[in-house]
XYZ file of C-alpha atoms in Angstrom:
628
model
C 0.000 0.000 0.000
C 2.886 2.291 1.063
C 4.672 1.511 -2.710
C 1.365 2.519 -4.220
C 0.629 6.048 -2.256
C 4.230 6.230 -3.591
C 3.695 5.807 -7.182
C 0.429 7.996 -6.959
C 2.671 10.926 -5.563
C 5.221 10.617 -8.224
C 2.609 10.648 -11.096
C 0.926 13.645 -9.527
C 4.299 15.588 -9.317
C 4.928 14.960 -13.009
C 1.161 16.168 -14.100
C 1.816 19.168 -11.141
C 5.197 20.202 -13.137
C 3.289 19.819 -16.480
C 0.407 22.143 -15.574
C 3.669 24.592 -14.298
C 3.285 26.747 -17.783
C -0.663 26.727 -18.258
C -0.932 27.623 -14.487
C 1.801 30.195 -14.852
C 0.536 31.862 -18.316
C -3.868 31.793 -16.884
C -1.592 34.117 -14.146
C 0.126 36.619 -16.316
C -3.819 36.489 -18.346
C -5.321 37.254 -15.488
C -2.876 40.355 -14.328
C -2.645 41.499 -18.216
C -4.782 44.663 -17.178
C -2.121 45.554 -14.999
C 0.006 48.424 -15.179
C 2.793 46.890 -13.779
C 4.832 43.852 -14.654
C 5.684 41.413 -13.034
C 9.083 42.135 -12.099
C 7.890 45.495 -11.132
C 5.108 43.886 -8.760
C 7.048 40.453 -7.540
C 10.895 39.150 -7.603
C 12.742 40.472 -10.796
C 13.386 36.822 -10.977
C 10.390 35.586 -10.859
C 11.086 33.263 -13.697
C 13.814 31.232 -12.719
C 12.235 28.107 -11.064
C 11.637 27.734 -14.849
C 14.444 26.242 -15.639
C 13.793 23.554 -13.383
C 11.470 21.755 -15.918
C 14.065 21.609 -18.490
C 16.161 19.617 -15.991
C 13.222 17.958 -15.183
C 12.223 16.379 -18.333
C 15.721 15.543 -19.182
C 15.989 12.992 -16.166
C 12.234 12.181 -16.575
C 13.549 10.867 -20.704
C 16.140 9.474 -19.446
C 14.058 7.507 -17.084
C 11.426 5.967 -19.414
C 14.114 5.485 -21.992
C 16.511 3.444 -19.703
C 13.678 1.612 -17.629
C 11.421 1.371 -20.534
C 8.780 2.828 -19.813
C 8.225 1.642 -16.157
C 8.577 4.826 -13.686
C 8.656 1.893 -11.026
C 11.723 0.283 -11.658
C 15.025 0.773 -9.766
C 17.183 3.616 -10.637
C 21.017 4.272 -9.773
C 22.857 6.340 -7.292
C 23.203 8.667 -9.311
C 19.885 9.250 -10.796
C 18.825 9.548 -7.526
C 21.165 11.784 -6.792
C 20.509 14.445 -9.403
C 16.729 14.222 -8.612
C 17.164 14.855 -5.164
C 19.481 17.629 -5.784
C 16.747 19.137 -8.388
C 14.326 18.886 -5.930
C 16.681 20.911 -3.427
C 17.335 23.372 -6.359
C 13.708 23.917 -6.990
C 12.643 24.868 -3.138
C 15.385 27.363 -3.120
C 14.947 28.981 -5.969
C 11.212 28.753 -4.549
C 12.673 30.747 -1.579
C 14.939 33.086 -3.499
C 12.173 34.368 -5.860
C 9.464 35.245 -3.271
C 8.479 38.294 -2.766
C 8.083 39.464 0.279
C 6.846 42.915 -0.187
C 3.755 41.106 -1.084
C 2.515 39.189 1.990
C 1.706 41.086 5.359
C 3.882 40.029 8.217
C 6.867 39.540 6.326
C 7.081 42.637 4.844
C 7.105 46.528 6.271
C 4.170 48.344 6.298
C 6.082 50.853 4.015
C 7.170 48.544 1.552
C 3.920 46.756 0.945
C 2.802 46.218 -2.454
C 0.042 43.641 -3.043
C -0.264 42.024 -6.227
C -2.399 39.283 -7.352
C 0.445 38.467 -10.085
C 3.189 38.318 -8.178
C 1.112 36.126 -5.671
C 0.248 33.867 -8.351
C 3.571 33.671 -10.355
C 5.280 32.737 -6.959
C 3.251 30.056 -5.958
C 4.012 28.674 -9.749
C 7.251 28.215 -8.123
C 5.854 26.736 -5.119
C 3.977 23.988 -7.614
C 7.635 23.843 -9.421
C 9.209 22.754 -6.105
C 6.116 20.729 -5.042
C 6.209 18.841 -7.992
C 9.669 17.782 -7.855
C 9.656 16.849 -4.340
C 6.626 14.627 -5.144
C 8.045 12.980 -8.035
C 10.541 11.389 -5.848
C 8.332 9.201 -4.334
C 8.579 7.114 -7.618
C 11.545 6.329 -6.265
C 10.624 3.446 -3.660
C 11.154 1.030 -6.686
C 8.510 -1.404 -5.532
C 6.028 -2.744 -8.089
C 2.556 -3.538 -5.471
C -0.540 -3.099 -6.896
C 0.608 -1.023 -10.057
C -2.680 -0.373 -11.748
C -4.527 2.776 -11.370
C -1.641 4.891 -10.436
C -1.500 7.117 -13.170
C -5.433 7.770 -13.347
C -5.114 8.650 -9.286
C -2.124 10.469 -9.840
C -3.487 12.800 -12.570
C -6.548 13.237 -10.088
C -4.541 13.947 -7.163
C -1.934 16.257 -9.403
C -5.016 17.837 -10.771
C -6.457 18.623 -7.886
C -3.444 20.181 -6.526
C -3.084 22.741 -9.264
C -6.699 23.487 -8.709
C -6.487 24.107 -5.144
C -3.225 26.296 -5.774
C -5.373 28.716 -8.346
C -8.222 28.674 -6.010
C -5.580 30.426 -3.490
C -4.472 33.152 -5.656
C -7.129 35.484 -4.628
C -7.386 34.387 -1.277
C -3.799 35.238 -0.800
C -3.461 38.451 -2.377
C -5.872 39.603 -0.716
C -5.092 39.208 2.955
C -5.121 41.613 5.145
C -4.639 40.801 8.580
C -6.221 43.205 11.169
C -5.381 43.166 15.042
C -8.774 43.659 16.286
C -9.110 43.748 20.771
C -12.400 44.444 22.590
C -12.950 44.454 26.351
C -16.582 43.553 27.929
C -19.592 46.153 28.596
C -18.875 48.245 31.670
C -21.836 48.996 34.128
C -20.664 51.770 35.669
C -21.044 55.554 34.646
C -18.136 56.722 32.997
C -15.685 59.194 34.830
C -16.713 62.978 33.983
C -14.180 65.789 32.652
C -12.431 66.672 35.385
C -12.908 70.140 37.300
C -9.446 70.608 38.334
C -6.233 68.686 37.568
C -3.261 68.035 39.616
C -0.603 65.677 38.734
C -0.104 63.158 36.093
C -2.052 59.885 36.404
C -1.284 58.065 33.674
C 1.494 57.808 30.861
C 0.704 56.115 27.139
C 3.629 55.558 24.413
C 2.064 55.503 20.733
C 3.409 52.039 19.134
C 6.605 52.683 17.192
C 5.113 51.282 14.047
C 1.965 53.960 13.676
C 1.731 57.782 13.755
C -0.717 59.343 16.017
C -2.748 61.347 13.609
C -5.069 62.949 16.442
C -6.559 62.100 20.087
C -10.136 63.024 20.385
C -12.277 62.370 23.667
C -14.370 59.104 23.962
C -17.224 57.621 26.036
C -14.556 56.673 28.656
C -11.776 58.474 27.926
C -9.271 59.138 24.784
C -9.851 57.740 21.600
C -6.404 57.862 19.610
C -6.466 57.461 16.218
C -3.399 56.111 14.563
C -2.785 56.546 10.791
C -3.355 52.568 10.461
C -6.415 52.516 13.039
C -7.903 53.497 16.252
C -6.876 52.615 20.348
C -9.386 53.696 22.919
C -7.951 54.338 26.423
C -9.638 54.499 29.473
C -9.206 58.227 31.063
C -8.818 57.696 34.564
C -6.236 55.276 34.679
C -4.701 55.198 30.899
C -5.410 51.373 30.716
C -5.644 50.454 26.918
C -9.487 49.297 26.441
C -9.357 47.783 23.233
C -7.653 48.726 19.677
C -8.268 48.456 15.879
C -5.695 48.104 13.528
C -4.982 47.580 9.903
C -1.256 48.099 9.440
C -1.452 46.674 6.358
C -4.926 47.595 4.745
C -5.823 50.924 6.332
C -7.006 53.760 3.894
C -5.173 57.057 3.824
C -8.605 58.989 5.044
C -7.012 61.257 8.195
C -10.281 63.462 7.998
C -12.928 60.759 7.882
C -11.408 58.846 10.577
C -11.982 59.356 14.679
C -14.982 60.141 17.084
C -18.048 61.176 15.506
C -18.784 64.577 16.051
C -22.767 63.988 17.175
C -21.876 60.733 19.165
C -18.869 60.411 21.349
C -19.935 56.800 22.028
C -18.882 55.530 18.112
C -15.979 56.340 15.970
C -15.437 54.658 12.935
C -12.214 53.762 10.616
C -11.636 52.619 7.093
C -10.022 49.739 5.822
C -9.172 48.513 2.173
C -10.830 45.254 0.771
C -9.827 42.804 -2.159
C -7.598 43.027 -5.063
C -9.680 46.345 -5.917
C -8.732 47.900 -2.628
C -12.450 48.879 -1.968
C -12.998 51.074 0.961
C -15.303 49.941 4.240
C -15.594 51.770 6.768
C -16.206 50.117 10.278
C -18.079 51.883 13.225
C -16.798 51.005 16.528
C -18.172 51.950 20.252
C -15.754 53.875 21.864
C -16.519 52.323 25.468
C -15.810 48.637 24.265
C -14.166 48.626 20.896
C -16.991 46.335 19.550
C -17.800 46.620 15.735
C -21.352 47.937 15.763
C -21.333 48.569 11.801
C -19.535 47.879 8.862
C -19.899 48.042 5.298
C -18.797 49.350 1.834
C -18.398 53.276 1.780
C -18.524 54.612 -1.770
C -15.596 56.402 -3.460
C -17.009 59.067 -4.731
C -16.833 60.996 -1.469
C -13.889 63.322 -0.387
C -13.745 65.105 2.507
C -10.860 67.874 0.947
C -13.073 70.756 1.562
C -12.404 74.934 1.439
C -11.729 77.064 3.433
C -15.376 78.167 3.520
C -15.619 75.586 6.008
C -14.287 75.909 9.643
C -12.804 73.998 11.123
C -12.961 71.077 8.537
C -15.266 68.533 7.358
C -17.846 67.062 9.344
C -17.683 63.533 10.819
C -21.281 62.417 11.850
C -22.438 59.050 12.354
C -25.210 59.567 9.945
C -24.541 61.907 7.379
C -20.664 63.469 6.430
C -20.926 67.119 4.854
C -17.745 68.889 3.452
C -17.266 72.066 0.787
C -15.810 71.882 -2.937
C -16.051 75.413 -3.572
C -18.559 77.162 -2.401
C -21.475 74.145 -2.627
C -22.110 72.107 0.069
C -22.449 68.281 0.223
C -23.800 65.784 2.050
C -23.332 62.036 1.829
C -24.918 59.004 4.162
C -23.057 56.492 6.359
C -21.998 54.630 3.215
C -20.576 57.792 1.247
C -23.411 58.141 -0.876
C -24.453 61.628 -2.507
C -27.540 62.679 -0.230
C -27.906 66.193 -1.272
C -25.951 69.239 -2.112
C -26.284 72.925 -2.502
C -24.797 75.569 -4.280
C -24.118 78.651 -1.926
C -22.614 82.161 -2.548
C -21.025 82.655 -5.668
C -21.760 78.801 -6.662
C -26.018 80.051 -6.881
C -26.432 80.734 -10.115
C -30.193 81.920 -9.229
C -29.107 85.161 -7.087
C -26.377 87.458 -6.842
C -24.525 85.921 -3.113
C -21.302 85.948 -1.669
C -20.110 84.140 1.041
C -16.989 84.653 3.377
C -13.959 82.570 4.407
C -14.968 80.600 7.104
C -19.032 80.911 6.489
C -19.890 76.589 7.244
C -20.002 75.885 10.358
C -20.643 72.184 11.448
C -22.521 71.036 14.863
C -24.134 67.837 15.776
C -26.507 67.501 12.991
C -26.788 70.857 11.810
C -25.156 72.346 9.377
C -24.921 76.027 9.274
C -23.988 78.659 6.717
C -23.643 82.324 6.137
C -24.126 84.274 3.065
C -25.074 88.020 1.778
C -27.175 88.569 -1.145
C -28.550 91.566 -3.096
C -31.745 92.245 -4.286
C -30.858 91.878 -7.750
C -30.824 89.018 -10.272
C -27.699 87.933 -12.338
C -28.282 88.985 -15.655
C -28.072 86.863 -18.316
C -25.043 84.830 -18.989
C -23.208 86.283 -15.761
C -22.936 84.696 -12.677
C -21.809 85.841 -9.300
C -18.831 83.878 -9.474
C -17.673 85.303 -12.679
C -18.365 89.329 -10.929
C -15.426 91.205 -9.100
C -15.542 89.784 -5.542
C -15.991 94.231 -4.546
C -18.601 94.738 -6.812
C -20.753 91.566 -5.542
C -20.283 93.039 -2.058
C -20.977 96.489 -3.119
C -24.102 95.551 -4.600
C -25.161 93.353 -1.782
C -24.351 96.064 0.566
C -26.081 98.620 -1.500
C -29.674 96.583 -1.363
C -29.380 93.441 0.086
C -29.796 91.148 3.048
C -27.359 88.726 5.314
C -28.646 85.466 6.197
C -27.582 82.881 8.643
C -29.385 79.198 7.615
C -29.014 75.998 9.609
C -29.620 72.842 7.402
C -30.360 69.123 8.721
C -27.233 67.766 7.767
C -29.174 64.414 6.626
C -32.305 65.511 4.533
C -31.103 69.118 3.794
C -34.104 70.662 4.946
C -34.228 74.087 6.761
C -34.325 73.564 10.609
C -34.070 77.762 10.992
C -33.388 80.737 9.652
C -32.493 84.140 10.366
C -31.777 87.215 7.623
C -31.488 91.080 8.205
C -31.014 93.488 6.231
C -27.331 94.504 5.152
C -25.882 98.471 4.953
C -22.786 99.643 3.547
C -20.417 99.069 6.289
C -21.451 95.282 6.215
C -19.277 92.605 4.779
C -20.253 88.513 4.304
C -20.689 86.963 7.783
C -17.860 84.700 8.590
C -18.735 82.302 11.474
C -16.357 81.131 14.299
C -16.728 78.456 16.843
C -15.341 78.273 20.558
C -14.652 75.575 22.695
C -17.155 72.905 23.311
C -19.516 74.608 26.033
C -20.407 73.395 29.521
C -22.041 69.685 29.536
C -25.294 71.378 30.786
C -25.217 74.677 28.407
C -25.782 74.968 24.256
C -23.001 76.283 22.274
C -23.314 79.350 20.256
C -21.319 80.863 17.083
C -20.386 83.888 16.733
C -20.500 86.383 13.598
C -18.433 89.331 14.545
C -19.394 91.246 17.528
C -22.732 88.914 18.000
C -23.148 85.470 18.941
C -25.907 83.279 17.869
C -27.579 79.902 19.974
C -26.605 76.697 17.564
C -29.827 74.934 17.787
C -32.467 77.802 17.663
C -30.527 80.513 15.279
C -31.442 83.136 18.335
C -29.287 85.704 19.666
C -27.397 85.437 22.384
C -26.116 88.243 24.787
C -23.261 87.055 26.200
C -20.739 89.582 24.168
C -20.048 92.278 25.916
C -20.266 95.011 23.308
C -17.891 96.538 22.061
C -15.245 94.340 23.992
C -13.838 91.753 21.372
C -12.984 94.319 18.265
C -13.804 93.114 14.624
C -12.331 93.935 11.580
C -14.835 93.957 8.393
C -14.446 90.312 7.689
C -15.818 88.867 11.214
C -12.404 87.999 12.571
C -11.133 89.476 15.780
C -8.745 92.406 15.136
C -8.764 95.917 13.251
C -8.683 96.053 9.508
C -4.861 97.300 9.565
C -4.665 93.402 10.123
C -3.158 93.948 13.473
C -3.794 90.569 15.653
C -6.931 91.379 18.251
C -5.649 91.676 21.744
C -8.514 90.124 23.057
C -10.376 86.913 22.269
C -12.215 84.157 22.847
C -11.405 81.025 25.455
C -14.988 79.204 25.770
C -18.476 80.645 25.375
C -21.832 79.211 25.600
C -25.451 80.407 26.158
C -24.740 80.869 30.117
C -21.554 82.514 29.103
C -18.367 83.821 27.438
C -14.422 83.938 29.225
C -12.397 86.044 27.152
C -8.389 86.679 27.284
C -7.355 90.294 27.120
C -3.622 91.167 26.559
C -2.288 94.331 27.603
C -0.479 96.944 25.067
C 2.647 95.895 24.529
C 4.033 99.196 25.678
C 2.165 99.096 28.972
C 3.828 95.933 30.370
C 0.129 95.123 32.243
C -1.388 91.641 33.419
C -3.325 89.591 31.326
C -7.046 90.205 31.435
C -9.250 87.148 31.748
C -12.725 88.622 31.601
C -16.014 85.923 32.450
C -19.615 87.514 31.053
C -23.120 86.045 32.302
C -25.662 85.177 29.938
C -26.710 89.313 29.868
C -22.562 90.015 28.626
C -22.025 91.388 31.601
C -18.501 91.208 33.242
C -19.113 89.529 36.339
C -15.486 88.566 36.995
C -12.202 89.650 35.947
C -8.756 87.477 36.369
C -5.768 89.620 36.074
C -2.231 87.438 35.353
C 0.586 89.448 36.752
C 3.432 86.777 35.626
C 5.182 86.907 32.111
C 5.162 83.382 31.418
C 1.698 82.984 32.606
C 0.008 83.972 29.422
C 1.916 82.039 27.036
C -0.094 79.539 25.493
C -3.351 80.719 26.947
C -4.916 80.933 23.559
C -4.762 77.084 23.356
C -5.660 76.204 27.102
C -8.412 74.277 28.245
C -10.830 75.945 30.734
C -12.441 73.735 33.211
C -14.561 74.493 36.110
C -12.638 77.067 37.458
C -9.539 77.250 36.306
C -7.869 77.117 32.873
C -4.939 74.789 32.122
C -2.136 75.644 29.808
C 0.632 74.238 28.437
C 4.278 76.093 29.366
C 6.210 76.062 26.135
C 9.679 76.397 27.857
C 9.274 73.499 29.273
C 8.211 71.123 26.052
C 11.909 71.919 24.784
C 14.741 69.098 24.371
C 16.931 71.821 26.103
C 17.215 69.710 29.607
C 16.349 73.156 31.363
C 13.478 70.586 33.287
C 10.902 73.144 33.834
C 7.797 72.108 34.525
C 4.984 72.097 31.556
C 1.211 72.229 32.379
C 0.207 75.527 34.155
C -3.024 75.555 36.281
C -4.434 78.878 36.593
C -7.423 79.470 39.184
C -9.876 81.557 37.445
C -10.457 83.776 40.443
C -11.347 87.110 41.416
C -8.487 89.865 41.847
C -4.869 89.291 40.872
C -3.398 85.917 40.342
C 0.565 86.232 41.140
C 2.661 83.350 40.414
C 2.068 81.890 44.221
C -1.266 81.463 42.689
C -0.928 79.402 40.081
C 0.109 75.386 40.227
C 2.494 73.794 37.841
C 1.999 70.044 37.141
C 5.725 68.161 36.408
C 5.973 66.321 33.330
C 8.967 63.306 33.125
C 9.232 62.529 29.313
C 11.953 61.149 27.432
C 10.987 63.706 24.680
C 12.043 66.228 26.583
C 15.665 64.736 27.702
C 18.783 66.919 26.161
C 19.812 65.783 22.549
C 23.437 64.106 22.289
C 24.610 67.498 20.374
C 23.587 70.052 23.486
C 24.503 72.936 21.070
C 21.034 71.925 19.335
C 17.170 71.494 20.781
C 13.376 70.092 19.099
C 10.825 71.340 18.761
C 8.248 69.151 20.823
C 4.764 69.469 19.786
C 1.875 69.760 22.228
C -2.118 69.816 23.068
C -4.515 69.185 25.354
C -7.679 67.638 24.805
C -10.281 67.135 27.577
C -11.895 63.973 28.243
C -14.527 61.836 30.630
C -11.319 61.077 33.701
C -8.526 63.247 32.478
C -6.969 66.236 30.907
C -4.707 64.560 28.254
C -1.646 66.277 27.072
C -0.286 65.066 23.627
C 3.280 65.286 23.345
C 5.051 64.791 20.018
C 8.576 65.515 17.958
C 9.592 65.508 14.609
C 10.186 61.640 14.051
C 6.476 60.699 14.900
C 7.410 59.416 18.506
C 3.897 60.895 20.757
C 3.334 60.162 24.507
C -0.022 61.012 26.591
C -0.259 61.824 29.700
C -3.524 61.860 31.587
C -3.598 65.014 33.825
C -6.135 63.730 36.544
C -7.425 65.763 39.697
């Protein structure tokens, strides 16, 4: 029985080596459409194991001629020899002409170049190897049961080829993705912290992935890598679960992260088959689970104007983004829902529209635009008019009009529209910082600021305090920077930074309005170094938190780099205010003392911590949870 399974093998390595060129030729058919060749795709050798059935067939002749015809009968040493050595020969060529840039975990991320052909033409060489090593077992010499051999060694060889085609696809095709999920947690998550303190927690970003963003979660940080997405929990930086496709991810930065309507899901995209199709999957941010996923269409892109501020929006049912000045919507799967032509894009009125005049929030999506009361005439269009004379003309007899859109049907949700007068320009719309958990947030269109979700006015501008120049942003038309803006504001309230003239040498002015604009308390910073960053702090409760930029330095000065500030009453002196020690590597002297790097930084609150993000130039990024 053993001779027989013998002589079987044998046959089917001599029908495997014969079906080497058909096999290898449907492969080069099949990648034909192919911009590359192969040698540009796979191993610029791809073709040696070739020359293996040359070899082959001469020892196979010589074979049938000296045995006459009987593959079962004895052979020498030395025919024995030289197949043995072929065999050898054709499993390291086998070796030699893979190519390894082609499967996922053997190759680098940044050298990874699927191709079907290459896949195909190197498991030819595979069958060339396989084939040989089979034929050997002709070999044994012994003559049981000799009938039938050939018919179940053509069915065995047969099916061998078949089930090597069959894997093509599969092969090419794999991506593997590290997916980790942790179970459903009863408890309420921790809230954004009031006050912070020290540092918690410390998170390295894996060597192999760039940290794109970190954006705050159900529980806590959600970083999002350029090949994925990790969730942390934000009390005690404990990695929750992660998502990543090092190998498959699609190069989507914008589309990727937290929704911006649902902390509780964030979604990523990944790229699927030969085509490298694009699905997106939706993930909850508390347990990493895979709620959704699915196709997403490619005729969305999210590379939007300038008209929108402060980029495209992310929503778990609908994105939205601008290509020129026209607005579009798409569904969760990237389809075309609606769009609409705004400012100089209508071609029914004579608009214009400002840079930044989209704003984004939840499901809304608003814009800002000023019209006049006149038509285009015929064959002109407001976007082929002198931007001055559309604005004149608006400004002469015209009205300004601020629109809020559902972002998923398009339809109107409100509306409001005054009329304009000459010292009017196109309203430009600015956001603050995400308001209070129990307050709505509000937008603001130069001196005025409006309630998100109703379009109404809101009062808490002082008047007169933040200066505007004529295109809505804060400072004087001499396009001198405004001295005083914006930290937070929301319908209960605004907190607004006022720095001193330069010549006067005074404190920092940190001025908190009710809902009525009225100054109800002013913080006056009497330290330098105290207002340095303050323009990208993070205001909690009652105090703001800042980062020190002297201290986020490789200069090995080891100051200390998170200011707390109490938002208080009265003059804060440096006795006042609490510094919060950071211990980084990043910030450790570079071997050549005479130089320093620049070391990137931002906070981001979240439910459990304050996180500071902490980058340099070669993509290395730490967190560190500030926690009260």
């Amino acid at each position: 029985m053993v001779g027989w399974v013998s002589g079987v093998l044998g046959r089917a390595g001599v029908v495997v080596l014969v079906a080497v060129v058909p096999f290898a030729a449907w492969v080069l058919w099949r990648g034909s459409g192919m911009e590359e060749a192969p040698e540009e795709v796979g191993h610029p050798l791809w073709w040696l194991p070739v020359v293996v059935l040359p070899l082959f067939a001469l020892l196979l002749v010589e074979r049938l001629v000296y045995a006459a015809g009987n593959l079962d009968a004895p052979v020498t040493y030395r025919h024995r020899g030289l197949l043995i050595c072929l065999s050898v020969f054709a499993a390291v060529l086998a070796l030699v002409v893979a190519p390894v840039d082609t499967f996922p975990l053997i190759a680098s991320v940044s050298d990874f170049a699927p191709s079907e052909p290459a896949t195909g033409l190197w498991i030819a060489a595979l069958l060339v190897a396989l084939g040989t090593v089979l034929y050997l077992g002709t070999l044994t010499g012994s003559s049981e049961r000799p009938r039938g051999r050939w018919y179940a060694g053509l069915l065995v060889g047969a099916l061998i080829v078949v089930l090597a085609a069959a894997l093509v696809t599969p092969l090419s095709e794999y991506r593997p993705i590290s997916h980790s999920s942790t179970a459903e947690v009863s408890e309420e998550p921790a809230p954004v912290p009031v006050d912070v303190d020290e540092v918690g927690w410390t998170w390295a970003a894996p060597e192999d992935a760039d940290v794109v963003q970190v954006e705050a979660g159900a529980r806590g940080p959600v970083v999002v890598l350029n090949d994925g997405l990790v969730g942390l929990d934000g009390g005690t930086g404990e990695e929750l679960w992660s998502y990543r496709a090092r190998y498959s991810y699609a190069w989507s930065d914008r589309e990727r992260g937290v929704f911006a309507d649902r902390n509780d899901l964030a979604s990523t995209f990944v790229l699927e088959g030969t085509e490298e199709e694009r699905h997106r999957v939706v993930l909850d941010t508390a347990t990493g689970r895979i709620v959704e996923e699915g196709p997403f269409s490619e005729d969305m892109s999210l590379e939007s104007s300038r008209m929108m501020a402060p980029g495209p929006h992310r929503g778990s049912k609908a994105y939205a983004h601008v290509r020129g000045r026209t607005l579009h919507a798409f569904d969760a799967q990237g389809r075309i829902l609606w769009e609409l032509p705004v400012g100089e894009d209508d071609p029914d009125r004579f608009c214009v529209a400002n840079d930044p005049s989209v704003l984004a929030y939840g499901e809304l999506l608003i814009f800002g635009e000023m019209c006049a009361d006149i038509a285009p005439e015929e064959g002109e269009s407001a976007a082929s008019t002198e931007w001055q004379r559309r604005v004149d003309a608006a400004q002469s007899s015209g009205t300004v009009s601020l629109t809020a859109l559902d972002v998923v049907t398009g339809e109107e949700v409100w509306r409001r529209e005054w009329e304009s007068h000459r010292e009017e320009y196109p309203p430009a719309l600015f956001s603050v910082e995400d308001p209070r958990p129990v307050e709505d947030p509000v937008f603001l269109v130069g001196d005025r600021a409006f309630d998100v979700r109703t379009g109404e006015d809101s009062d808490v501008v002082p008047p007169g305090l933040v200066k505007t120049n004529r295109f809505g942003a804060p400072g004087e038309d001499n396009q001198v920077p405004e001295r005083r803006f914006y930290l937070r504001a929301d319908t209960e309230g605004a907190l607004i930074a006022e720095y001193p003239e330069k010549e006067s040498g005074g404190p920092l002015s940190l001025h908190r309005t009710d809902s009525d604009g009225n100054v109800v308390r002013t913080s006056s910073l009497t330290a330098p170094d105290m207002a340095v960053h303050v323009n990208r702090g993070v205001v909690l409760e009652d105090v703001l938190v800042h980062t020190d930029p002297g201290a986020l330095s490789t200069d090995g000065q080891g100051r200390s780099a998170v200011v707390v500030t109490p938002l208080e009453e009265g003059t804060i002196t440096e006795e006042d205010v609490r510094r919060v020690d950071i211990s980084s590597d990043l910030l450790s002297p570079l071997e050549d003392e005479s130089e320093t790097e620049r070391v990137d930084s931002a906070l981001v609150p979240v439910p459990g911590a304050v996180v500071l993000v902490m980058s340099v130039s070669d993509g290395t990024t730490e967190l560190h949870g500030l926690v009260g």
